């Protein structure tokens, strides 16, 4: 089935550092989304990207929709302890109404 | 703002029993999706509904069925439960594409444990 390759699988950083993670796919998606999941909770939407080349920010988070429509990255600047969690990218064929295909997730640990 | 509500939050069943999971979408959302997340895994799409009709089907076992009701809430019915069905089950909702770009928002899930 559809595969999204997300890297890195885990990151251990110091508070205040910047973080970057990315997702790549062998096929095209028309929507890329980034979610954060805390233990025992559902994924929470961080950023949604709908247009190739689009660069969108949400506070300290910045994400880009790759121009080939086969990749996306997420940057977190000046990390804080509450950034700890699992970050998932997700691709969607249509702009809405269709299934999400998730990456394997990036486990982020922030040391105070 | 109101979020996606799932019930129950936790459910313990034995093998071969049945289970029903419920999902109440965000008000005005007309599309619901079900995902299954195993331990340490990413969510896997099961099935989705738009306007009470099945709109997409993923890797959902034949032992599972789902439906969407006129108030847009959805139920996932699971029968002949197996040990491997132990997982987190998430429901997500969105407005349909006729409203433009609409992301999916997730509930906090139902943790199903099969003994």
Coordinates of C-alpha atoms in Angstrom, one line a residue, chain B residues 17-80:
Chain B
X17 CA -17.2 -11.0 22.0
X18 CA -18.7 -8.0 20.2
X19 CA -18.0 -4.3 20.7
X20 CA -19.6 -1.0 19.5
X21 CA -17.6 2.2 19.4
X22 CA -19.4 5.5 19.0
X23 CA -18.2 8.8 17.4
X24 CA -19.9 12.2 17.6
X25 CA -18.3 14.5 15.0
X26 CA -17.7 18.2 15.4
X27 CA -21.0 20.1 14.9
X28 CA -21.7 20.7 11.2
X29 CA -19.1 18.1 10.1
X30 CA -20.7 15.7 7.6
X31 CA -17.8 13.3 7.0
X32 CA -16.4 10.8 9.6
X33 CA -13.4 8.5 9.3
X34 CA -12.3 5.6 11.4
X35 CA -8.6 4.7 12.1
X36 CA -6.9 1.9 14.0
X37 CA -3.6 2.5 15.8
X38 CA -1.6 -0.4 17.1
X39 CA 1.1 0.1 19.8
X40 CA 4.0 2.1 18.4
X41 CA 2.3 2.3 15.0
X42 CA 0.8 5.1 12.9
X43 CA -2.9 5.3 12.5
X44 CA -4.3 3.0 9.7
X45 CA -7.4 4.0 7.8
X46 CA -10.4 1.7 8.2
X47 CA -13.5 3.3 6.6
X48 CA -15.2 6.7 6.1
X49 CA -18.7 8.0 5.6
X50 CA -20.2 11.1 3.9
X51 CA -23.9 11.9 4.2
X52 CA -24.6 8.5 5.7
X53 CA -23.0 6.7 2.7
X54 CA -19.7 4.8 2.8
X55 CA -17.3 7.0 0.9
X56 CA -14.0 5.0 1.2
X57 CA -12.9 1.7 2.6
X58 CA -9.5 0.7 3.8
X59 CA -8.1 -2.3 5.6
X60 CA -11.2 -3.0 7.7
X61 CA -11.8 -6.7 8.5
X62 CA -15.0 -8.3 7.4
X63 CA -15.8 -8.8 11.1
X64 CA -16.2 -5.0 11.4
X65 CA -19.0 -2.9 10.1
X66 CA -19.8 0.8 10.5
X67 CA -22.5 3.2 9.7
X68 CA -23.3 6.9 9.9
X69 CA -26.6 8.1 11.2
X70 CA -28.9 11.0 10.2
X71 CA -27.3 13.2 13.0
X72 CA -23.9 12.4 11.4
X73 CA -22.7 10.4 14.4
X74 CA -21.1 7.1 13.5
X75 CA -20.7 3.7 15.1
X76 CA -18.1 1.0 14.5
X77 CA -19.4 -2.5 15.2
X78 CA -16.8 -5.2 15.8
X79 CA -17.7 -8.9 16.1
X80 CA -15.8 -12.1 16.9

